[in-house]
Coordinates of C-alpha atoms in Angstrom, one line a residue:
X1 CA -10.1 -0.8 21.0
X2 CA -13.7 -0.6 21.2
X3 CA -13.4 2.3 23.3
X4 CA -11.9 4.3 20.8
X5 CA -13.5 3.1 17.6
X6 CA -16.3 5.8 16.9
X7 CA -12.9 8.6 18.2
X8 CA -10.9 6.9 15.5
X9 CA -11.4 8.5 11.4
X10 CA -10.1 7.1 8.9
X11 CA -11.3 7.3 4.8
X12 CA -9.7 7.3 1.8
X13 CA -9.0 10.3 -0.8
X14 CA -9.5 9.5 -5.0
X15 CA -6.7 12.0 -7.0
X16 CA -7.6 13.8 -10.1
X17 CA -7.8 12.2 -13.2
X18 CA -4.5 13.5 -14.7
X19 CA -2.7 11.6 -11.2
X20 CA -4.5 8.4 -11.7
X21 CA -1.1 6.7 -13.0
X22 CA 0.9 8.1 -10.0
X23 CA -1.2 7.7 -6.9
X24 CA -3.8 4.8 -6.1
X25 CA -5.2 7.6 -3.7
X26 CA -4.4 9.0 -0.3
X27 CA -5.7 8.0 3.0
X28 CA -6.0 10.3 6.2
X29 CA -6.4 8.7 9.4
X30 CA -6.8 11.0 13.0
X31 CA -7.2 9.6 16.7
X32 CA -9.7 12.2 18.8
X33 CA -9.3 10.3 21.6
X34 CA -7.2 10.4 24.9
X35 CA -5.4 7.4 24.3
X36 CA -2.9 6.2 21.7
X37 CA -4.9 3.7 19.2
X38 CA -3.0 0.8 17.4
X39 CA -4.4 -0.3 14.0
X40 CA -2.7 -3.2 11.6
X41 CA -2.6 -2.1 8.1
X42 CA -3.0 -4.9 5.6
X43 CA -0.4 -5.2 2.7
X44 CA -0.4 -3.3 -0.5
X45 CA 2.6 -4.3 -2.4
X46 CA 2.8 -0.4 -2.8
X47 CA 5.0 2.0 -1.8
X48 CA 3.7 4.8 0.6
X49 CA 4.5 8.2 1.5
X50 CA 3.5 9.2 5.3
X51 CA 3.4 12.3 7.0
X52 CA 2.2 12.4 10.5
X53 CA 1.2 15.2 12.4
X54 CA 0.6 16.0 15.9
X55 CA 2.7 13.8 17.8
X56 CA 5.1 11.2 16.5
X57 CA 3.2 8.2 15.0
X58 CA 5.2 4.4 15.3
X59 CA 4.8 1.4 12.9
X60 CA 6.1 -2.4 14.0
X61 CA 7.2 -4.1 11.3
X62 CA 7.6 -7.9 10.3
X63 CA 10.5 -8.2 11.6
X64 CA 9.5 -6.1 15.0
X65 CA 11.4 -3.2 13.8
X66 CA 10.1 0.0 15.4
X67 CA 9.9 2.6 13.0
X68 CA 9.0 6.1 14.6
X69 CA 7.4 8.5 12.1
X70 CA 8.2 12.6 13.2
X71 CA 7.1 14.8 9.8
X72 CA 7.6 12.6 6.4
X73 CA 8.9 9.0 5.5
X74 CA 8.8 6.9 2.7
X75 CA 8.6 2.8 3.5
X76 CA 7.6 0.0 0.9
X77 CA 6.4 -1.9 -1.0
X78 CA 4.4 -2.7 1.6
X79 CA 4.4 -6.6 1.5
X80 CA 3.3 -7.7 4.8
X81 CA 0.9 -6.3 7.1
X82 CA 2.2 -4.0 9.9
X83 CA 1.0 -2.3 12.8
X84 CA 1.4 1.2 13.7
X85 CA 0.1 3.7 16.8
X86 CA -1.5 7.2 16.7
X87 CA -0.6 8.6 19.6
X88 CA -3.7 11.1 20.8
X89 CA -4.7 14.1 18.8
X90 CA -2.4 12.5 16.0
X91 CA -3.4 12.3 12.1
X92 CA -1.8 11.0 9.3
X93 CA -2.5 11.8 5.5
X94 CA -0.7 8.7 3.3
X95 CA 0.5 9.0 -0.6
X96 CA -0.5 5.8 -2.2
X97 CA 2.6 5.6 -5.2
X98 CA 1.0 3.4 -7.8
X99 CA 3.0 1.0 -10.2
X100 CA 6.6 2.2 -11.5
X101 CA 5.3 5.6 -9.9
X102 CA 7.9 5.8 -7.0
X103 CA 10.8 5.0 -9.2
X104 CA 9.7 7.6 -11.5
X105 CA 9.9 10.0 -8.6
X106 CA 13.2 8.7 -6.9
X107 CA 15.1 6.6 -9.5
X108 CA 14.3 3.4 -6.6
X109 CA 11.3 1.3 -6.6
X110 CA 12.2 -0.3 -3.1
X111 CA 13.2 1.3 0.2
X112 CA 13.9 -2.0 2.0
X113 CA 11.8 -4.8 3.7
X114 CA 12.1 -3.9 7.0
X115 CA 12.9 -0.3 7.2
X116 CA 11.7 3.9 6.0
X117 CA 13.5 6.5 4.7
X118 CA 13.2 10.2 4.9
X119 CA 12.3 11.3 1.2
X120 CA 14.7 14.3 1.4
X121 CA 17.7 11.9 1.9
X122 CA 16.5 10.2 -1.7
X123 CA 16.9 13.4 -3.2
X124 CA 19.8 15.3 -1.3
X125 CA 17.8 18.4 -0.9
X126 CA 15.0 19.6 2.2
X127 CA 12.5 19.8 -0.4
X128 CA 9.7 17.4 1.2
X129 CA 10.5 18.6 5.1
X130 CA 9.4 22.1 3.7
X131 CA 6.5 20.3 2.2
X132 CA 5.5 19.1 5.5
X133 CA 6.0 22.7 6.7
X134 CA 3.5 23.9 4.0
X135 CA 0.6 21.2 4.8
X136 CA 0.7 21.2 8.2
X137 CA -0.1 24.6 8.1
X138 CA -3.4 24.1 5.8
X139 CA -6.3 22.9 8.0
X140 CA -8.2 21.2 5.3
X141 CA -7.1 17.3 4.0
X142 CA -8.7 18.0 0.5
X143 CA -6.4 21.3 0.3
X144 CA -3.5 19.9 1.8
X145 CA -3.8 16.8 -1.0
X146 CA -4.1 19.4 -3.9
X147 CA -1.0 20.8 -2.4
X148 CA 1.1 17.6 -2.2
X149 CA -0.1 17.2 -6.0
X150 CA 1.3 20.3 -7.2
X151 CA 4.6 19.9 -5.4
X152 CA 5.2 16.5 -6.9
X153 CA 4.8 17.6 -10.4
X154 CA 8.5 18.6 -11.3
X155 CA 9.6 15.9 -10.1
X156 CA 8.2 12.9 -12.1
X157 CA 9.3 11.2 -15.0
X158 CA 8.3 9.9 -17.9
X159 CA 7.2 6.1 -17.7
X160 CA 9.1 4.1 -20.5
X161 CA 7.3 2.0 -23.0
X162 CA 8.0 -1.5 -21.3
X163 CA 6.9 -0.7 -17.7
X164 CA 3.4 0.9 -19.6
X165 CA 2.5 -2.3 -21.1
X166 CA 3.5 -4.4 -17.4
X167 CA 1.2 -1.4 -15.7
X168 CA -1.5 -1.9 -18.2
X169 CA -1.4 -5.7 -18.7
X170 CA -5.0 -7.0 -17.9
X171 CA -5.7 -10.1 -19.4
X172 CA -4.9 -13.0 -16.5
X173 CA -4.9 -15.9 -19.3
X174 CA -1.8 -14.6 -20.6
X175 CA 1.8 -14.4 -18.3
X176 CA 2.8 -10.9 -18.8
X177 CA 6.2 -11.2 -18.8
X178 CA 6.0 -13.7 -21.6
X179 CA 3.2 -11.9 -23.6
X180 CA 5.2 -8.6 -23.5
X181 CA 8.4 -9.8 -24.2
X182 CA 7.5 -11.2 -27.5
X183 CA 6.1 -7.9 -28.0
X184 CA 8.6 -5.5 -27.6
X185 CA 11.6 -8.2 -29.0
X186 CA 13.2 -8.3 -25.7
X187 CA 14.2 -11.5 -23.5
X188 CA 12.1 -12.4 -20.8
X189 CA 14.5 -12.1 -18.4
X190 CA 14.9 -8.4 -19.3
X191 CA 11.0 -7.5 -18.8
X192 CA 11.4 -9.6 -15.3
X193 CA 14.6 -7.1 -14.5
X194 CA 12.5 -4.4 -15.5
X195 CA 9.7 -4.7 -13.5
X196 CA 11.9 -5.6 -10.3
X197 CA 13.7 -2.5 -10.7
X198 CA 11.0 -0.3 -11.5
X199 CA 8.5 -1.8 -9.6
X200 CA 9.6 -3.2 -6.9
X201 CA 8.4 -6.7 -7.2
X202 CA 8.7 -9.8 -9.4
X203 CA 5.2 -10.6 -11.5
X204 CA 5.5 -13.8 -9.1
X205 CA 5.3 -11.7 -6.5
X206 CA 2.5 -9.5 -7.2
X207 CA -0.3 -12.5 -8.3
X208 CA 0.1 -14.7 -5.2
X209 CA -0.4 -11.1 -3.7
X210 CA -3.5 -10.2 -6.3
X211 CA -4.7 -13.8 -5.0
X212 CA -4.7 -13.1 -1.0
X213 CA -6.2 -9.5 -2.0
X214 CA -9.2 -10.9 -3.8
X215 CA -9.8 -13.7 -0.8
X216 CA -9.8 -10.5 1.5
X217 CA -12.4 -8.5 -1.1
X218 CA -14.5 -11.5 -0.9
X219 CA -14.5 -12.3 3.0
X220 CA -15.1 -8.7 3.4
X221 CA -18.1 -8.8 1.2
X222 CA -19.7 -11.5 3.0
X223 CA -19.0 -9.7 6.3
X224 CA -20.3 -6.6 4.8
X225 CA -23.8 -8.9 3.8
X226 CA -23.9 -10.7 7.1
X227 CA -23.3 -13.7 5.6
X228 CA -21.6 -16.7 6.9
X229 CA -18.0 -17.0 5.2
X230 CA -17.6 -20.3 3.3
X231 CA -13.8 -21.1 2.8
X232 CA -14.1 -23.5 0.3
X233 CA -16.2 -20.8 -1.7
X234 CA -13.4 -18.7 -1.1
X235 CA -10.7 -21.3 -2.2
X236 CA -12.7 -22.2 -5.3
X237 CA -12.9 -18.1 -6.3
X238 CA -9.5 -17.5 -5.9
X239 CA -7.9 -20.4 -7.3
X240 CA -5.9 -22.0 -4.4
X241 CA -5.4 -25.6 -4.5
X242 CA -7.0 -26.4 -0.9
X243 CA -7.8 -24.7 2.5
X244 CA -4.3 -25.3 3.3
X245 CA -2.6 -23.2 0.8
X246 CA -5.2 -20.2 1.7
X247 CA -3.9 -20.5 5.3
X248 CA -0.3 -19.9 4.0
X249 CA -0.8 -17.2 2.5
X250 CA -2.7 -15.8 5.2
X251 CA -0.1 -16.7 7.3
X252 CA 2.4 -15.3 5.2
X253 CA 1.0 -11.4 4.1
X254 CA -0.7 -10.8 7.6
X255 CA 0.6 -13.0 10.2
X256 CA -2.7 -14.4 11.3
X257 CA -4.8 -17.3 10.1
X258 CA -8.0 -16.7 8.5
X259 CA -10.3 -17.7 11.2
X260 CA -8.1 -15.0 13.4
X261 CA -8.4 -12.2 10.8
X262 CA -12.5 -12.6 11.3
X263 CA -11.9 -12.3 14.7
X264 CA -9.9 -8.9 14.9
X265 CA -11.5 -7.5 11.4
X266 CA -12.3 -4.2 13.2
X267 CA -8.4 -3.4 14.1
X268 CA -7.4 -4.0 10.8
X269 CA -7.2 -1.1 8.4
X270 CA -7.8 -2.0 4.5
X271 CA -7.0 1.2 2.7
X272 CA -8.0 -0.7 -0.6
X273 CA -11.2 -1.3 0.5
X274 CA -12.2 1.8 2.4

């Protein structure tokens, strides 16, 4: 992998202001070299948008499902790390969805766990293959993001009142599901229905995954500082009960131990971090 590092771009791309509700960002990723180069992209609890150009890019899920990307797919939430190959003189640009924003889009918040979809087949029509026709045709990633942009306009809509307060719930004292239930005079059961249909994921879900993300910000931190990573430190922060239950969740969102995610850091693509 060393080999290929410095022929291997990847960075991230922020969206205008008027998007910020829609897309987290995009991220474009391009192999220079002669070889195929495998990455392993950490969870995001997100659902993503990929389209691949060059030739055909392949991701390895959980479950060792081989998933072969040719122009556009759709795969997510994202909630375990994968790994996927660009084959050489391959890039990819990725549309981050953000929140409720895929269901806005496609009336779904979840694809499936272990599988991707071609968008077109969520909307019956060959709208997003000619999209891919469009960008691949534009040689600049800033342009070709403005594009995407404008496309997607028509298609969203609105965000209802309840899944606005679960997207702009903050305060981590309170239980959101609790907290906006009273609010709006529904049932909690309701708000949790909600947010699993529109989201994708149940509020337990998301903090155990909010948890593991902050341990990664933090190890990353002290990598980034040349400083010696403390794991207890890193318990304490992030509210695990012991070292134990910070393995697990290691174990569970990336496969690998925390000692072993040190180790192969520089194959492992965090596009929340970059």
């Amino acid at each position: 992998m060393s080999d290929t590092q410095s022929e291997y771009n990847g960075y991230r791309i922020s969206v205008p202001l008027e998007f910020e509700t829609i897309f987290s960002h995009f991220y474009f990723a391009e192999n220079t070299s002669e070889r195929a180069v495998t990455k392993t992209l950490l969870p995001t609890y997100q659902t993503i948008m990929l389209f691949c150009f060059g030739e055909s890019a392949s991701m390895i899920t959980k479950e060792k499902t081989k998933i072969t990307v040719d122009q556009c797919i759709v795969f997510g939430p994202i909630r375990h790390s994968f790994d996927y190959t660009l084959p050489s003189k391959t890039s990819i640009l990725v549309a981050n969805f953000k929140d409720d924003a895929f269901y806005r889009f496609f009336g779904k918040a979840c694809i499936s766990y272990h599988t991707a979809m071609n968008p077109d087949d969520l909307l019956s029509e060959n709208c997003f293959t000619n999209l891919w026709h469009q960008i691949s045709k534009i040689t600049s990633t800033q342009q070709q993001v403005d594009h995407i942009l404008e496309f997607c306009k028509p298609y969203l809509q609105d965000r209802d009142s309840t899944s606005q307060l679960l997207s702009n719930f903050t305060n981590k004292n309170l239980n959101p599901i609790k907290t906006i239930a009273e609010k709006t005079n529904q049932s909690e059961r309701n708000i949790q229905l909600k947010q699993k249909e529109q989201f994708g994921y149940s509020s337990k879900e998301i903090n155990r995954y909010n948890r593991f993300s902050k341990a990664i910000q933090l190890i990353e931190k002290e990598i980034a500082n040349q400083n010696k990573v403390e794991w207890f430190t890193i318990v304490d922060e992030c509210n695990y009960y012991d070292q134990s239950q910070l393995i697990h969740d290691f174990k569970h969102f990336i496969h690998l131990s925390p000692s072993q995610y040190l180790k192969f850091q520089q194959d492992i693509c965090n596009p929340k971090s970059e």
